[in-house]
Amino acid sequence: MAEAPLIRLEGMCKRFGSGETAVRALDGVTLSVFPGEVVGLRGPSGSGKSTLLNVVACITPPDEGTLSLDDGPVWADGRYLVADLRALRRKRIGFIFQFHNLLPFLDATDTVALAMTLAGADLASARARARGLLDVLGVGRRAAAMPARLSGGEAQRVAIARALANDPTIILADEPTAALDSERARSVMDLLRRVARERRAAVLVVTHDEKIFGLFDRLVALRDGRIEAVATAA
Amino acid sequence: MNLALRDIRHRLSRFLITCLGVGLLLGVALAMVGISQGVVAEALALTRSLRAELWLVEAGTRGPFAEASRIPGDVREMVARVPGVSAAAPITLRTAEMAAPGRIIRAQVMGYEPGRPGWPSNISAGRGLGGARHELVADERAGLGLGATVLMGQDRYRVVGLTRGLVASGGDPLVFIHLRDSQELQFKLSPPAARRAAASGAGQGSTDTVNAVIARLHPGADAREVAEKIRRGKHLSALTDAEQSELLTRSVANRARVQLGMFTVVLLFVTGVIIALIIYTMTMDKLREIATLKLIGAPDRTIAGLVLQQALLLGLAGFAAGLALIFAVRDRFPRTVALGPEEIGVMLAVVVTICALESLVSIRAALKIDAQAALGG
């Protein structure tokens, strides 16, 4: 790929604890995710998948290595190089969670509109754009529904719409299909692939879900904080 | 987008029940403040109603409320002649029990002469005393209707007028009767030995004794100067109305007021602790939502605003509920519950301050929530 990676980790290390009980959650991981690419992270519990996602999300500071997002350095020399990490997350990163994490007191439209207003949009235009986004993702008819009234698949689509609300270049997904059946899991993955292609976004997905392993452009296997293998789509 | 209101609307019944609980607590605190103010209002009700400018009582005493005072009835004429005095009137005051059909009413009985200062100014129904004997004007708290009769001493009195808000410092309703009736009543209710001595001309002598003489002054007359003149020349204690009010507040009402005030402070402290726990619990119930907000980039002010606004709404709604409760039931209290705009305003400010300060603890906890809590199961 000729384009610069949107996510770039080099020699990333992260330890938890100290002394004899210290655990190396990440041990020199180097990984790049390019525009339009959907990369999966798999591995047993404790392999470092979630830590890697948290490091990329800038919610867990690493110990060593460098991190660049959207072609800009974010972590180097043992410190963050960006002052407002939440603003970085608001504008450049979209999150998709295992259990959707929709705020129970906001309907689908306002769930998406909230992310937009946090980034500075006015409420009226945010709602209009949110409805459009929900339409694109196939849940436009559920725009006024509260989260408790949404099916698992609908809720995950609303969550994806929220993740896309501010046109992020990076999408991080934590077990996005774990709570879905095969058909809905494939549908969500198709959606993520479409988003990655159409928006030229980099999508990094942590998953245990074997039924979607074949749907990634690359599938990175982690073990003991190191990259064990990388499988590329045929 | 107001997240605090949206969250409350989502959990409306739970929020309302919480507000009701807080409202009950604040209602009790408001009642204590009202009763505390009521003690003063009750103590001063009679002096305010009589609109006296001077109180003349037995020399060396601070009567007739704080101490016993007995002076001859003819003191009135002497006082009336003092320069600066426009009118003077004798009054008697004593506690007595009246027998009404089916019940006994304990009351503070005041005797006055119709046509002279001393009549109650806040008559709500009927009329004041006329020329006829054995008439009675009673406060509504006595529970008597116009035309009702009661037995006091050995005489039957008929209710011809009702007043509102006139109770003694002990909470007993005030009733007014003719001065002559009250002097006879004084005699009839005295112990038999004293009564025999008085009837035979021995002992305390004449029944023409009163407890105080009240005086009104000519416009421009200085109450202190006139009081000083009477103290020197007439061998009486003379108190201005301001001094009498101060005496009533300090000696009669203050201890009860301090007691109630201390209880109110304790109650507000307990209320504060409970509100703090409720706000904290409300915040921690939203741990995952707050973590999600942080992860999607919500700034601290959004999260702090959510907690602060909910704390204030809880306090304001609880305060409104407590106030409504107290206004609904305050007439059923045996003592006056005096809640004016000033007391309500101060209590509202206290509640808002408590909620704002206590939300700081929850805001601190909310801001400490790790965004990672939004990830994983």
XYZ file of C-alpha atoms in Angstrom:
611
model
C 0.000 0.000 0.000
C 1.364 3.370 -1.017
C -0.566 5.444 1.508
C 0.817 6.235 4.966
C -0.597 4.123 7.783
C -3.285 5.717 9.944
C -2.267 3.633 12.966
C 1.441 2.994 13.503
C 2.970 1.310 16.531
C 6.683 0.637 16.809
C 8.381 -1.372 19.519
C 5.388 -0.892 21.812
C 5.901 -2.225 25.349
C 3.578 -2.153 28.325
C 4.167 -3.711 31.727
C 1.680 -4.082 34.551
C 2.945 -4.457 38.116
C 6.573 -4.463 39.176
C 9.318 -6.785 40.354
C 8.729 -10.497 40.160
C 5.001 -10.100 39.633
C 5.380 -7.753 36.628
C 3.487 -8.812 33.522
C 4.585 -7.734 30.053
C 1.227 -7.144 28.379
C 2.905 -5.794 25.247
C 6.427 -6.787 24.375
C 7.814 -4.866 21.415
C 4.762 -4.841 19.185
C 5.139 -3.180 15.798
C 2.012 -2.825 13.702
C 0.605 -0.512 11.045
C -2.992 -0.224 9.819
C -3.552 1.513 6.496
C -6.496 3.504 5.114
C -9.323 1.242 3.977
C -7.923 -1.733 5.888
C -9.752 -3.845 8.449
C -7.319 -5.595 10.792
C -8.316 -8.161 13.370
C -6.482 -8.850 16.650
C -6.947 -12.278 18.108
C -5.335 -14.287 20.827
C -6.045 -15.979 24.135
C -6.974 -14.052 27.256
C -3.980 -12.139 28.559
C -2.288 -12.068 25.183
C -2.358 -8.262 25.077
C -5.224 -7.595 22.619
C -7.179 -5.257 24.895
C -4.010 -3.521 26.111
C -3.040 -2.866 22.495
C -6.496 -1.416 21.772
C -6.306 0.757 24.918
C -2.875 2.031 23.926
C -4.120 2.974 20.464
C -7.182 4.610 22.080
C -4.819 6.685 24.243
C -6.406 5.522 27.482
C -3.448 3.409 28.602
C -0.025 5.029 28.324
C 2.641 2.603 27.109
C 6.079 2.258 28.686
C 8.205 2.172 25.544
C 7.795 2.575 21.808
C 6.110 5.120 19.586
C 2.523 5.612 18.497
C 1.348 7.653 15.534
C -2.288 8.199 14.617
C -3.515 9.737 11.387
C 0.074 10.423 10.383
C 0.779 12.442 13.533
C 2.979 11.374 16.460
C 0.969 10.800 19.639
C 3.386 8.975 21.965
C 7.172 8.997 21.923
C 10.026 9.221 24.409
C 7.802 8.089 27.257
C 5.185 10.853 26.964
C 2.122 11.925 25.071
C 2.804 14.537 22.428
C -0.849 15.614 22.214
C -2.208 17.855 24.988
C -5.922 17.055 24.699
C -6.312 13.319 24.240
C -10.091 13.480 24.582
C -10.300 15.974 21.739
C -8.139 13.580 19.704
C -10.556 10.755 20.470
C -13.590 12.929 19.729
C -12.376 13.970 16.303
C -10.265 11.121 14.971
C -11.295 7.898 16.677
C -14.602 6.072 16.627
C -15.298 3.361 19.209
C -17.466 0.293 18.881
C -18.047 -1.802 22.001
C -18.956 -5.401 22.713
C -22.195 -4.442 24.459
C -22.914 -1.355 22.346
C -22.612 0.992 25.371
C -25.515 3.099 24.177
C -26.579 5.637 26.790
C -29.932 4.270 27.994
C -31.512 7.731 28.205
C -30.870 8.771 24.572
C -32.767 7.555 21.537
C -30.872 6.364 18.455
C -30.813 9.814 16.833
C -29.532 11.598 19.915
C -26.997 8.848 20.589
C -25.348 9.725 17.297
C -26.049 13.469 17.589
C -24.374 13.585 21.024
C -21.030 12.535 19.541
C -21.412 15.306 16.972
C -22.345 17.984 19.510
C -19.372 16.991 21.674
C -17.220 17.822 18.648
C -18.865 21.235 18.355
C -21.840 20.717 16.018
C -25.133 22.452 16.814
C -27.918 20.147 17.918
C -30.338 20.702 15.024
C -27.823 19.978 12.284
C -26.357 17.119 14.338
C -29.772 15.474 14.542
C -30.331 15.865 10.816
C -26.946 14.336 10.052
C -27.510 11.599 12.611
C -30.770 10.569 10.945
C -28.981 10.444 7.593
C -26.239 8.252 9.040
C -28.770 5.898 10.613
C -30.473 5.615 7.219
C -27.189 4.728 5.556
C -26.593 1.995 8.160
C -30.090 0.585 7.688
C -31.616 1.604 11.030
C -33.269 4.864 9.937
C -36.732 3.569 10.836
C -35.501 3.032 14.410
C -34.232 6.600 14.755
C -36.618 7.432 17.622
C -36.196 4.132 19.475
C -34.598 3.988 22.896
C -31.719 1.485 23.322
C -33.864 -0.885 25.377
C -36.200 -1.239 22.373
C -33.454 -2.091 19.888
C -32.428 -5.618 18.945
C -28.769 -6.581 19.378
C -28.041 -6.042 15.681
C -29.879 -2.706 15.596
C -28.083 -1.516 18.712
C -24.710 -2.399 17.216
C -25.565 -0.489 14.033
C -26.546 2.542 16.091
C -23.238 2.180 17.948
C -21.418 2.057 14.619
C -23.298 5.173 13.504
C -22.101 6.910 16.693
C -18.542 5.773 15.978
C -18.784 7.287 12.506
C -20.496 10.491 13.651
C -17.448 12.736 13.332
C -15.961 11.050 10.247
C -13.059 9.510 12.173
C -10.079 8.151 10.305
C -9.570 5.421 12.902
C -12.189 2.991 14.161
C -11.453 0.775 17.154
C -13.823 -2.090 17.878
C -13.785 -4.259 20.993
C -15.477 -7.615 20.334
C -18.171 -5.976 18.170
C -19.774 -9.286 17.163
C -19.480 -11.197 20.432
C -23.110 -10.684 21.324
C -24.473 -11.330 17.822
C -25.484 -14.456 15.908
C -23.564 -15.488 12.775
C -25.781 -13.647 10.318
C -25.717 -10.371 12.268
C -21.996 -10.755 12.962
C -21.295 -11.061 9.238
C -23.576 -8.090 8.566
C -21.658 -5.929 11.078
C -18.325 -6.986 9.583
C -19.573 -6.209 6.078
C -20.569 -2.795 7.349
C -17.148 -2.176 8.884
C -15.450 -3.257 5.671
C -17.710 -0.950 3.663
C -16.986 1.951 6.004
C -13.261 1.308 5.782
C -13.337 1.236 1.996
C -15.690 4.187 1.468
C -14.221 6.474 4.102
C -10.645 5.325 3.794
C -10.595 4.634 7.505
C -8.358 2.229 9.401
C -10.358 -0.303 11.389
C -8.763 -2.299 14.215
C -10.961 -5.021 15.714
C -10.269 -7.112 18.826
C -12.107 -10.405 18.527
C -12.437 -13.936 19.825
C -15.123 -14.689 17.297
C -13.831 -17.452 14.997
C -16.728 -17.112 12.610
C -15.460 -13.712 11.453
C -11.741 -14.547 11.286
C -11.981 -14.883 7.517
C -13.462 -11.409 7.059
C -10.379 -9.336 7.879
C -7.815 -7.955 5.482
C -5.221 -9.057 8.006
C -5.640 -11.095 11.158
C -2.917 -10.548 13.751
C -2.461 -13.253 16.372
C -1.013 -12.129 19.698
C 0.461 -14.292 22.432
C 2.209 -13.126 25.588
C 2.304 -9.567 24.308
C 4.001 -10.407 21.046
C 2.792 -10.807 17.501
C 2.788 -14.535 16.898
C 1.446 -14.645 13.348
C -0.178 -12.489 10.706
C -2.687 -13.961 8.286
C -3.542 -11.970 5.184
C -6.798 -12.346 3.243
C -6.409 -14.288 0.038
C -28.401 18.429 24.726
C -29.075 18.332 28.454
C -27.915 14.901 29.600
C -29.011 15.473 33.211
C -32.641 16.084 32.253
C -32.648 13.243 29.729
C -31.329 10.823 32.345
C -33.889 12.000 34.880
C -36.694 11.618 32.352
C -35.479 8.106 31.613
C -35.571 7.139 35.316
C -38.428 9.456 36.242
C -40.292 7.300 38.755
C -37.065 6.473 40.600
C -36.080 10.127 40.641
C -39.513 11.189 41.915
C -39.446 8.636 44.715
C -35.965 9.847 45.690
C -37.208 13.450 45.627
C -40.127 12.474 47.821
C -37.749 10.965 50.371
C -35.527 14.032 50.316
C -38.689 16.156 50.460
C -39.850 14.429 53.633
C -36.490 15.099 55.268
C -36.458 18.715 54.148
C -40.093 19.020 55.197
C -39.134 18.076 58.748
C -36.240 20.559 58.661
C -38.587 23.272 57.345
C -41.094 22.420 60.067
C -38.389 22.832 62.715
C -37.416 26.228 61.293
C -41.085 27.195 61.142
C -41.756 26.081 64.718
C -38.625 27.896 65.877
C -39.872 31.088 64.242
C -43.361 30.315 65.510
C -42.173 30.320 69.114
C -41.084 33.946 68.695
C -44.173 34.853 66.696
C -46.394 33.362 69.410
C -44.480 35.132 72.157
C -44.862 38.476 70.424
C -48.368 37.957 69.044
C -50.176 39.567 71.974
C -47.875 42.567 72.349
C -48.089 43.233 68.611
C -51.859 42.918 68.684
C -52.265 45.293 71.627
C -50.059 47.968 70.038
C -49.039 49.277 73.459
C -46.115 51.687 73.623
C -45.463 51.355 77.352
C -45.946 48.517 79.833
C -46.283 49.546 83.504
C -45.875 46.718 85.979
C -45.124 46.089 89.653
C -41.900 47.816 90.766
C -38.837 45.572 90.595
C -40.457 43.058 88.292
C -40.286 42.384 84.579
C -43.952 41.421 84.235
C -46.445 40.513 83.207
C -45.006 37.778 80.922
C -41.529 37.050 82.280
C -42.451 37.573 85.958
C -45.600 37.893 88.084
C -46.842 41.441 88.590
C -49.751 42.799 90.642
C -50.608 46.468 90.875
C -53.744 48.340 92.061
C -56.309 48.983 89.360
C -56.341 52.725 90.040
C -52.758 52.999 88.759
C -54.387 53.495 85.365
C -55.648 56.960 86.338
C -52.185 57.964 87.586
C -50.532 56.774 84.410
C -53.145 58.459 82.203
C -52.204 61.811 83.762
C -48.475 61.492 83.001
C -47.448 64.017 80.311
C -46.971 62.277 76.963
C -49.497 59.514 77.687
C -52.581 59.663 75.455
C -54.404 56.616 76.797
C -53.855 53.979 79.462
C -55.646 50.747 80.197
C -55.390 48.067 82.864
C -55.071 44.436 81.842
C -54.988 41.106 83.608
C -53.394 37.917 82.424
C -53.705 34.431 83.812
C -53.854 30.852 82.677
C -57.196 29.152 83.178
C -59.134 26.120 82.097
C -62.504 26.466 80.429
C -65.067 23.703 80.252
C -66.552 23.415 76.752
C -69.017 20.658 75.836
C -67.018 17.443 75.933
C -63.613 18.955 76.575
C -61.479 21.175 78.727
C -59.631 24.038 77.050
C -56.518 25.482 78.629
C -56.110 29.127 77.681
C -54.329 32.348 78.541
C -57.114 34.653 79.698
C -56.665 38.392 79.301
C -59.001 40.914 80.848
C -59.397 44.395 79.415
C -61.830 47.268 79.503
C -63.738 47.679 76.235
C -63.177 51.133 74.770
C -59.653 51.366 76.152
C -56.393 50.044 74.678
C -56.129 46.315 75.112
C -58.618 44.993 72.608
C -57.351 42.417 70.172
C -56.757 44.016 66.781
C -56.939 40.855 64.695
C -60.565 39.824 65.012
C -61.413 37.408 62.209
C -65.099 36.816 62.982
C -67.774 38.363 65.191
C -66.924 41.422 67.263
C -64.921 42.619 70.231
C -66.311 42.729 73.741
C -69.325 45.021 74.278
C -70.752 46.387 77.469
C -72.346 43.135 78.616
C -70.627 40.873 81.135
C -69.553 37.292 80.544
C -68.747 37.745 76.920
C -65.628 36.184 75.489
C -63.440 36.649 72.423
C -61.372 33.541 71.732
C -58.618 32.679 69.328
C -59.484 30.171 66.624
C -56.942 27.776 68.130
C -59.331 27.247 71.048
C -61.654 25.506 68.598
C -64.743 27.425 69.696
C -67.401 28.775 67.330
C -69.295 32.041 67.540
C -72.173 31.706 69.986
C -70.599 28.773 71.807
C -70.580 28.857 75.609
C -67.903 27.800 78.058
C -67.769 27.508 81.821
C -64.933 29.357 83.560
C -64.766 29.818 87.319
C -68.412 29.450 88.102
C -69.703 31.587 85.256
C -70.822 30.725 81.758
C -69.279 32.854 78.991
C -70.587 33.271 75.448
C -68.190 33.566 72.495
C -68.900 36.809 70.592
C -65.726 37.098 68.544
C -62.814 35.107 67.185
C -59.212 36.126 66.597
C -56.579 34.521 64.403
C -52.971 33.842 65.397
C -53.157 34.961 69.012
C -51.542 32.393 71.247
C -49.441 32.678 74.370
C -45.738 31.851 74.435
C -46.620 28.400 75.772
C -48.864 27.741 72.796
C -52.170 28.128 74.680
C -54.823 30.093 72.797
C -55.582 33.582 74.091
C -59.094 34.490 75.155
C -60.297 37.960 76.096
C -62.914 38.814 78.700
C -64.105 41.967 80.429
C -61.665 43.293 83.048
C -64.282 43.019 85.803
C -64.949 39.420 84.865
C -61.250 38.638 84.883
C -60.791 40.238 88.317
C -63.655 38.178 89.691
C -62.269 35.130 87.996
C -58.920 35.820 89.625
C -60.706 35.824 92.962
C -62.831 32.746 92.235
C -59.881 30.711 91.075
C -57.740 31.656 94.087
C -57.177 29.016 96.797
C -60.082 28.923 99.331
C -57.952 30.283 102.232
C -56.867 33.316 100.211
C -60.435 33.808 99.028
C -61.751 33.795 102.651
C -59.052 36.266 103.712
C -59.830 38.585 100.813
C -63.588 38.449 101.464
C -63.067 39.364 105.121
C -60.940 42.349 104.143
C -57.698 40.849 105.423
C -54.737 39.561 103.404
C -54.295 41.144 100.015
C -57.276 43.430 100.311
C -59.203 44.699 97.289
C -59.921 42.546 94.228
C -59.257 45.646 92.111
C -55.799 44.526 91.158
C -54.431 44.155 87.664
C -51.252 42.673 86.254
C -50.180 45.601 84.124
C -51.236 48.924 82.710
C -50.525 49.520 79.062
C -50.228 53.003 77.646
C -50.215 54.685 74.284
C -48.392 57.960 73.771
C -49.073 61.225 72.019
C -47.409 61.547 68.618
C -43.833 62.746 69.093
C -43.603 61.650 72.717
C -40.445 59.686 73.486
C -41.323 56.318 75.033
C -38.031 56.098 76.953
C -38.432 59.521 78.511
C -42.013 58.826 79.556
C -40.982 55.438 80.940
C -38.189 57.023 82.947
C -40.576 59.656 84.295
C -43.010 56.946 85.458
C -40.220 54.855 87.017
C -39.083 57.803 89.110
C -42.423 59.246 90.112
C -44.856 56.366 90.354
C -42.757 53.538 91.864
C -43.569 51.276 88.965
C -41.470 49.368 86.526
C -41.926 50.797 83.077
C -40.954 49.000 79.918
C -41.160 50.295 76.389
C -42.802 47.949 73.909
C -39.391 47.264 72.356
C -38.031 46.300 75.798
C -41.038 44.103 76.463
C -40.606 42.396 73.074
C -36.896 41.893 73.737
C -37.711 40.468 77.172
C -40.264 38.094 75.682
C -37.897 36.943 72.966
C -34.922 36.550 75.289
C -36.467 35.222 78.454
C -39.544 33.411 77.307
C -38.838 32.180 73.779
C -35.084 32.037 73.421
C -34.376 28.734 75.141
C -36.988 26.915 73.103
C -35.715 28.630 69.994
C -32.103 27.646 70.641
C -33.200 24.084 71.375
C -35.146 23.909 68.130
C -32.310 25.620 66.274
C -29.812 23.018 67.468
C -32.161 20.252 66.444
C -32.581 21.885 63.025
C -28.805 22.022 62.540
C -28.501 18.326 63.415
C -31.374 17.539 61.073
C -29.809 19.541 58.235
C -26.520 17.725 58.810
C -28.277 14.349 58.600
C -30.181 15.541 55.516
C -26.910 16.663 53.978
C -25.285 13.284 54.550
C -28.271 11.476 53.058
C -28.388 13.786 50.012
C -24.632 13.254 49.539
C -25.103 9.480 49.593
C -27.999 9.704 47.133
C -26.012 11.901 44.728
C -23.021 9.588 45.006
C -25.164 6.518 44.359
C -26.891 8.216 41.410
C -23.459 8.988 39.948
C -21.967 5.549 40.511
C -25.061 3.957 38.956
C -23.949 5.637 35.746
C -20.358 4.405 35.920
C -20.476 2.692 32.524
C -22.290 5.615 30.880
C -19.759 8.090 32.263
C -16.860 5.880 31.136
C -18.408 5.707 27.660
C -18.802 9.484 27.589
C -15.143 9.885 28.494
C -14.074 7.381 25.895
C -15.975 9.094 23.095
C -14.311 12.331 24.138
C -16.799 14.144 26.391
C -14.914 16.897 28.241
C -14.863 17.009 32.053
C -17.308 19.928 32.127
C -19.959 17.767 30.416
C -19.587 15.061 33.063
C -19.377 17.543 35.963
C -22.438 19.355 34.600
C -24.389 16.097 34.485
C -23.685 15.390 38.170
C -24.106 18.980 39.403
C -27.373 19.570 37.555
C -28.859 16.336 38.846
C -27.795 17.187 42.397
C -29.380 20.631 42.160
C -32.552 19.283 40.563
C -32.797 16.695 43.336
C -32.379 19.384 45.995
C -34.826 21.809 44.374
C -37.474 19.172 43.698
C -37.054 17.777 47.225
C -37.283 21.266 48.676
C -40.466 21.987 46.700
C -41.955 18.688 47.884
C -41.011 19.419 51.504
C -42.410 22.938 51.317
C -45.667 21.752 49.767
C -45.950 19.100 52.485
C -45.434 21.600 55.291
C -47.874 24.132 53.856
C -50.419 21.346 53.486
C -50.210 20.229 57.120
C -48.925 23.216 59.076
C -52.358 24.184 60.382
C -52.594 20.772 62.023
C -49.535 21.458 64.177
C -50.414 22.384 67.757
C -47.812 25.173 67.681
C -47.494 27.940 65.121
C -45.342 27.063 62.092
C -44.177 30.489 60.895
C -42.530 30.157 57.506
C -42.203 33.468 55.705
C -40.377 34.340 52.483
C -37.210 35.067 54.457
C -37.075 31.658 56.185
C -37.962 29.893 52.932
C -35.298 31.844 51.047
C -32.612 31.058 53.620
C -33.517 27.352 53.672
C -33.525 27.234 49.864
C -30.063 28.795 49.814
C -28.888 26.265 52.424
C -30.268 23.331 50.394
C -28.752 24.611 47.122
C -25.406 25.112 48.876
C -25.535 21.636 50.436
C -26.343 20.039 47.068
C -23.664 22.003 45.209
C -20.983 21.252 47.796
C -21.887 17.602 48.106
C -21.967 17.146 44.345
C -18.255 18.036 44.385
C -17.480 14.675 45.981
C -19.476 12.862 43.311
C -17.998 15.000 40.522
C -14.535 14.095 41.764
C -15.492 10.408 41.751
C -17.044 10.709 38.277
C -13.950 12.383 36.849
C -11.814 9.609 38.299
C -13.779 6.912 36.477
C -11.436 5.209 34.032
C -12.539 5.328 30.411
C -11.402 1.689 30.205
C -14.467 0.776 32.251
C -16.476 1.251 29.052
C -14.579 -1.553 27.351
C -15.062 -5.255 27.858
C -17.914 -7.088 29.530
